[in-house]
Structures are given as structure tokens and as C-alpha cells.
Amino acid sequence: MMSKDRRPILAAAGALALAGAVSGCGLIGQPQNKSAELSEWFTVTSPVFRDGKDLPTRYGCTTYSGVQGSKTPPLRWSGGPDGTRSFAIVVDDPDAAGGANVHWVIAGIDARVNELVEGARIDSAIFGLAMDDKAGYVPPCPPKGERHRYRFTIYALDDPAPFKSGAKLKESLSAIAEHTVGRGRITGNFGGKQAR
């Protein structure tokens, strides 16, 4: 199963081109960065949702009923390839009007870490600016009646901290692309039928 829809996170950050996914039916798309070959994809899972299925409503924005403080969902991954010095996470919505929106850019996660609990706080983490120049996690919040995909992509990096905290999106995504040695992804759906 191959996807013909290969949208980059932002045209200005085309070097990163976070197209491609890991799903139950195999690898979809291909890494755009030559440093991340197909064999260097790793598995990402969550105890609260399955790849390609719905994110629980409690992880959305406060305009949705049942939200519990807009916390990040828990994530687990199988680990990066040899040479991994840290992990970064980018969360994006490829279905946003006018191009994909980036909801979270975090890096500096120690290479020995392979999971984040719900709403985790990481002392060593550095945050890049996401949509609307916000640092930190911006929860899913599609317009009323729309159903969007939210991609949680974890990057294994060969650098412990590839950008400075507060870096603009173009800078942080380019730095992640330059230092990626492996990656994994889980995608959750949000909106549409879920009550507001």
C-alpha cells in the first residue's frame, strides 16, 4: 500500500519532508533524508490509541467535551539505530487548511528513553516554536465537523540537541532533518464524529 499524497510539513522546510508513515499495513512513503533508510524505521505505539484510529477526546483542545487539560498522549517506541544520541518528536496535522500545521516540536530527549507518559515533562528537553509561534504542545483542534489526522513522528538523532530552545519552525525542522538517523510514526484521527 503506497500513498501518493506526500505532503511536507511546510514548503519552507521541504528538507524535512515528513511524508511517509509506519502503519499496520507496512511502510507508506519513503524517508526524504538519505540518512534515514527504510531499515532505520522503528515502531511507535501508544497505550491509548492504535495507529490510524481515533485519539481519545481527552487529548483534544478545550472546545471538545471531555478534555482533561490538553495533555500529550503517552507514546512508546522501539528505539533508534546505532549512533542515536537523542530523540525529537514532531506532531503535525497534514489535513489543515492551507497546508500542514505543526503542533509540537521537542528535542533533546535522552537516547536511553523509549517512552513518554501522558503529559510528560522532560527536564533535558528543548522546544522549537510550533504553529502560531507557540513553544510547547498544541492539542488537536480541527474545525467543527472536520476529521483530521495527527502524526506523532519520533526522530532518532545523531546530535544531543540539534537546535536551541525557542528556535523558529524552519530552523528546528531543518536541524532535525540534518541529524536524523532513524524515525518512527503513529497517526491518530481527531474530530468529525467526536462530540464538541
C-alpha positions as a LaTeX table, in Angstrom:
\begin{tabular}{lrrr}
\hline
Residue & $x$ (\AA) & $y$ (\AA) & $z$ (\AA) \\
\hline
Met1 & 0.00 & 0.00 & 0.00 \\
Met2 & 1.72 & 3.21 & $-1.16$ \\
Ser3 & 0.47 & 6.73 & $-0.58$ \\
Lys4 & 0.59 & 9.16 & $-3.50$ \\
Asp5 & $-0.08$ & 12.03 & $-1.11$ \\
Arg6 & 3.35 & 13.09 & 0.15 \\
Arg7 & 2.90 & 16.49 & 1.71 \\
Pro8 & 5.80 & 18.15 & 3.55 \\
Ile9 & 5.14 & 19.76 & 6.93 \\
Leu10 & 5.79 & 23.19 & 5.38 \\
Ala11 & 7.02 & 24.16 & 1.93 \\
Ala12 & 9.69 & 26.31 & 3.57 \\
Ala13 & 11.00 & 23.29 & 5.42 \\
Gly14 & 10.97 & 20.95 & 2.46 \\
Ala15 & 14.26 & 19.41 & 3.53 \\
Leu16 & 12.46 & 17.61 & 6.31 \\
Ala17 & 9.51 & 16.41 & 4.24 \\
Leu18 & 7.84 & 14.40 & 6.94 \\
Ala19 & 5.86 & 12.35 & 4.47 \\
Gly20 & 5.69 & 8.61 & 4.86 \\
Ala21 & 4.33 & 6.63 & 7.75 \\
Val22 & 4.56 & 3.40 & 9.64 \\
Ser23 & 1.24 & 1.59 & 9.80 \\
Gly24 & $-0.23$ & $-1.82$ & 10.27 \\
Cys25 & $-0.18$ & $-2.46$ & 6.51 \\
Gly26 & 3.52 & $-1.67$ & 6.15 \\
Leu27 & 5.69 & 1.25 & 5.23 \\
Ile28 & 3.90 & 4.08 & 3.42 \\
Gly29 & 6.00 & 6.67 & 1.70 \\
Gln30 & 9.78 & 6.90 & 2.00 \\
Pro31 & 12.24 & 8.92 & 4.05 \\
Gln32 & 13.30 & 12.06 & 2.21 \\
Asn33 & 16.58 & 12.34 & 4.11 \\
Lys34 & 19.20 & 9.89 & 2.80 \\
Ser35 & 20.47 & 9.33 & 6.35 \\
Ala36 & 17.22 & 7.54 & 7.23 \\
Glu37 & 16.99 & 4.46 & 5.04 \\
Leu38 & 13.98 & 2.11 & 5.11 \\
Ser39 & 15.72 & $-0.27$ & 7.51 \\
Glu40 & 16.07 & 2.55 & 10.02 \\
Trp41 & 12.35 & 3.00 & 10.69 \\
Phe42 & 11.33 & 1.91 & 14.17 \\
Thr43 & 7.96 & 1.14 & 15.77 \\
Val44 & 5.91 & 3.75 & 17.66 \\
Thr45 & 2.86 & 2.75 & 19.70 \\
Ser46 & 0.57 & 4.23 & 22.33 \\
Pro47 & $-1.40$ & 2.51 & 25.10 \\
Val48 & $-4.37$ & 4.85 & 24.45 \\
Phe49 & $-4.83$ & 4.64 & 20.66 \\
Arg50 & $-3.87$ & 2.46 & 17.71 \\
Asp51 & $-2.19$ & 3.66 & 14.54 \\
Gly52 & $-4.80$ & 5.04 & 12.13 \\
Lys53 & $-7.55$ & 5.01 & 14.78 \\
Asp54 & $-9.14$ & 7.76 & 16.91 \\
Leu55 & $-7.26$ & 9.72 & 19.53 \\
Pro56 & $-9.34$ & 9.81 & 22.73 \\
Thr57 & $-11.26$ & 13.08 & 23.03 \\
Arg58 & $-9.46$ & 13.98 & 26.26 \\
Tyr59 & $-6.32$ & 14.77 & 24.22 \\
Gly60 & $-8.00$ & 17.48 & 22.15 \\
Cys61 & $-8.41$ & 21.21 & 22.65 \\
Thr62 & $-10.76$ & 22.58 & 25.29 \\
Thr63 & $-13.60$ & 23.21 & 22.81 \\
Tyr64 & $-14.16$ & 19.43 & 22.81 \\
Ser65 & $-16.06$ & 17.86 & 25.71 \\
Gly66 & $-14.15$ & 15.50 & 27.96 \\
Val67 & $-10.80$ & 17.28 & 27.64 \\
Gln68 & $-8.51$ & 16.87 & 30.65 \\
Gly69 & $-6.03$ & 19.71 & 30.35 \\
Ser70 & $-4.78$ & 19.14 & 26.80 \\
Lys71 & $-2.05$ & 16.70 & 27.82 \\
Thr72 & 0.18 & 14.86 & 25.37 \\
Pro73 & $-0.81$ & 11.23 & 24.87 \\
Pro74 & 1.59 & 8.53 & 26.11 \\
Leu75 & 3.98 & 7.21 & 23.44 \\
Arg76 & 6.37 & 4.25 & 23.27 \\
Trp77 & 8.98 & 3.42 & 20.65 \\
Ser78 & 11.29 & 0.52 & 19.94 \\
Gly79 & 14.47 & 2.63 & 19.93 \\
Gly80 & 16.75 & 4.18 & 17.37 \\
Pro81 & 19.57 & 2.66 & 15.32 \\
Asp82 & 23.27 & 2.69 & 16.25 \\
Gly83 & 24.53 & 6.24 & 16.51 \\
Thr84 & 21.37 & 7.60 & 18.17 \\
Arg85 & 22.31 & 10.32 & 20.67 \\
Ser86 & 18.83 & 11.74 & 21.30 \\
Phe87 & 15.22 & 11.76 & 20.11 \\
Ala88 & 12.98 & 14.52 & 18.80 \\
Ile89 & 9.22 & 14.49 & 18.32 \\
Val90 & 7.24 & 16.46 & 15.76 \\
Val91 & 3.44 & 16.40 & 15.79 \\
Asp92 & 1.65 & 17.72 & 12.74 \\
Asp93 & $-1.80$ & 17.87 & 11.14 \\
Pro94 & $-1.42$ & 17.24 & 7.38 \\
Asp95 & $-5.13$ & 17.96 & 6.81 \\
Ala96 & $-5.11$ & 21.59 & 7.97 \\
Ala97 & $-6.38$ & 24.20 & 5.54 \\
Gly98 & $-3.56$ & 25.89 & 3.65 \\
Gly99 & $-1.01$ & 23.16 & 4.40 \\
Ala100 & 0.08 & 21.11 & 7.36 \\
Asn101 & 0.15 & 22.65 & 10.84 \\
Val102 & 2.91 & 21.71 & 13.27 \\
His103 & 1.57 & 21.17 & 16.81 \\
Trp104 & 4.73 & 20.22 & 18.70 \\
Val105 & 8.50 & 20.29 & 18.19 \\
Ile106 & 10.54 & 18.84 & 21.03 \\
Ala107 & 14.13 & 17.59 & 21.01 \\
Gly108 & 16.86 & 16.71 & 23.48 \\
Ile109 & 15.13 & 13.53 & 24.68 \\
Asp110 & 17.87 & 11.23 & 26.00 \\
Ala111 & 18.76 & 8.29 & 23.74 \\
Arg112 & 18.09 & 5.88 & 26.64 \\
Val113 & 14.43 & 6.97 & 26.82 \\
Asn114 & 11.91 & 4.93 & 24.84 \\
Glu115 & 8.59 & 6.17 & 26.18 \\
Leu116 & 6.75 & 9.26 & 27.37 \\
Val117 & 3.95 & 9.05 & 29.88 \\
Glu118 & 0.80 & 11.14 & 29.46 \\
Gly119 & 1.60 & 14.82 & 29.87 \\
Ala120 & 5.31 & 14.04 & 30.39 \\
Arg121 & 7.73 & 16.78 & 31.38 \\
Ile122 & 11.30 & 16.20 & 30.27 \\
Asp123 & 13.99 & 18.18 & 32.08 \\
Ser124 & 16.52 & 17.91 & 29.24 \\
Ala125 & 14.03 & 18.81 & 26.50 \\
Ile126 & 14.28 & 21.77 & 24.19 \\
Phe127 & 11.23 & 23.15 & 22.42 \\
Gly128 & 11.01 & 24.65 & 18.97 \\
Leu129 & 8.21 & 27.03 & 18.11 \\
Ala130 & 5.16 & 25.34 & 16.59 \\
Met131 & 2.14 & 26.92 & 14.90 \\
Asp132 & 1.36 & 30.49 & 15.91 \\
Asp133 & 4.93 & 30.70 & 17.28 \\
Lys134 & 3.97 & 28.77 & 20.41 \\
Ala135 & 6.52 & 26.69 & 22.30 \\
Gly136 & 5.08 & 23.51 & 23.74 \\
Tyr137 & 2.31 & 21.14 & 22.78 \\
Val138 & $-0.71$ & 22.48 & 20.88 \\
Pro139 & $-3.52$ & 19.86 & 21.15 \\
Pro140 & $-5.61$ & 18.65 & 18.19 \\
Cys141 & $-8.41$ & 21.09 & 17.38 \\
Pro142 & $-9.86$ & 20.66 & 13.89 \\
Pro143 & $-12.72$ & 22.95 & 12.79 \\
Lys144 & $-16.20$ & 21.75 & 13.75 \\
Gly145 & $-17.30$ & 18.80 & 11.65 \\
Glu146 & $-13.84$ & 18.10 & 10.19 \\
Arg147 & $-11.82$ & 14.99 & 10.86 \\
His148 & $-8.03$ & 15.38 & 10.73 \\
Arg149 & $-5.01$ & 13.09 & 11.05 \\
Tyr150 & $-2.39$ & 13.88 & 13.68 \\
Arg151 & 1.04 & 12.39 & 13.05 \\
Phe152 & 3.36 & 11.77 & 16.01 \\
Thr153 & 6.77 & 11.29 & 14.38 \\
Ile154 & 9.75 & 10.39 & 16.53 \\
Tyr155 & 13.22 & 11.05 & 15.14 \\
Ala156 & 16.42 & 9.35 & 16.27 \\
Leu157 & 19.16 & 11.96 & 16.02 \\
Asp158 & 22.97 & 11.84 & 15.95 \\
Asp159 & 23.14 & 15.06 & 17.99 \\
Pro160 & 22.05 & 15.55 & 21.62 \\
Ala161 & 20.44 & 18.95 & 20.94 \\
Pro162 & 20.31 & 20.00 & 17.26 \\
Phe163 & 18.74 & 23.44 & 17.82 \\
Lys164 & 18.30 & 25.99 & 20.60 \\
Ser165 & 15.13 & 26.25 & 22.64 \\
Gly166 & 12.71 & 28.70 & 21.03 \\
Ala167 & 14.02 & 28.07 & 17.51 \\
Lys168 & 11.71 & 29.05 & 14.66 \\
Leu169 & 9.99 & 26.20 & 12.83 \\
Lys170 & 12.14 & 26.38 & 9.70 \\
Glu171 & 15.32 & 26.22 & 11.78 \\
Ser172 & 14.23 & 23.38 & 14.08 \\
Leu173 & 12.83 & 21.20 & 11.30 \\
Ser174 & 15.92 & 21.70 & 9.15 \\
Ala175 & 18.16 & 20.78 & 12.10 \\
Ile176 & 16.12 & 17.64 & 12.78 \\
Ala177 & 16.31 & 16.67 & 9.11 \\
Glu178 & 20.08 & 17.15 & 9.06 \\
His179 & 20.65 & 14.92 & 12.10 \\
Thr180 & 18.05 & 12.17 & 11.55 \\
Val181 & 19.42 & 8.61 & 11.60 \\
Gly182 & 16.07 & 6.84 & 12.03 \\
Arg183 & 12.40 & 7.54 & 12.60 \\
Gly184 & 9.04 & 6.08 & 13.51 \\
Arg185 & 5.45 & 7.30 & 13.46 \\
Ile186 & 1.97 & 6.71 & 14.82 \\
Thr187 & $-1.06$ & 8.56 & 13.46 \\
Gly188 & $-4.30$ & 9.28 & 15.31 \\
Asn189 & $-7.55$ & 10.76 & 13.96 \\
Phe190 & $-9.46$ & 13.51 & 15.70 \\
Gly191 & $-12.66$ & 15.45 & 15.09 \\
Gly192 & $-15.64$ & 14.78 & 12.85 \\
Lys193 & $-17.91$ & 12.43 & 14.79 \\
Gln194 & $-16.30$ & 13.24 & 18.13 \\
Ala195 & $-18.64$ & 15.45 & 20.20 \\
Arg196 & $-17.88$ & 19.07 & 20.89 \\
\hline
\end{tabular}
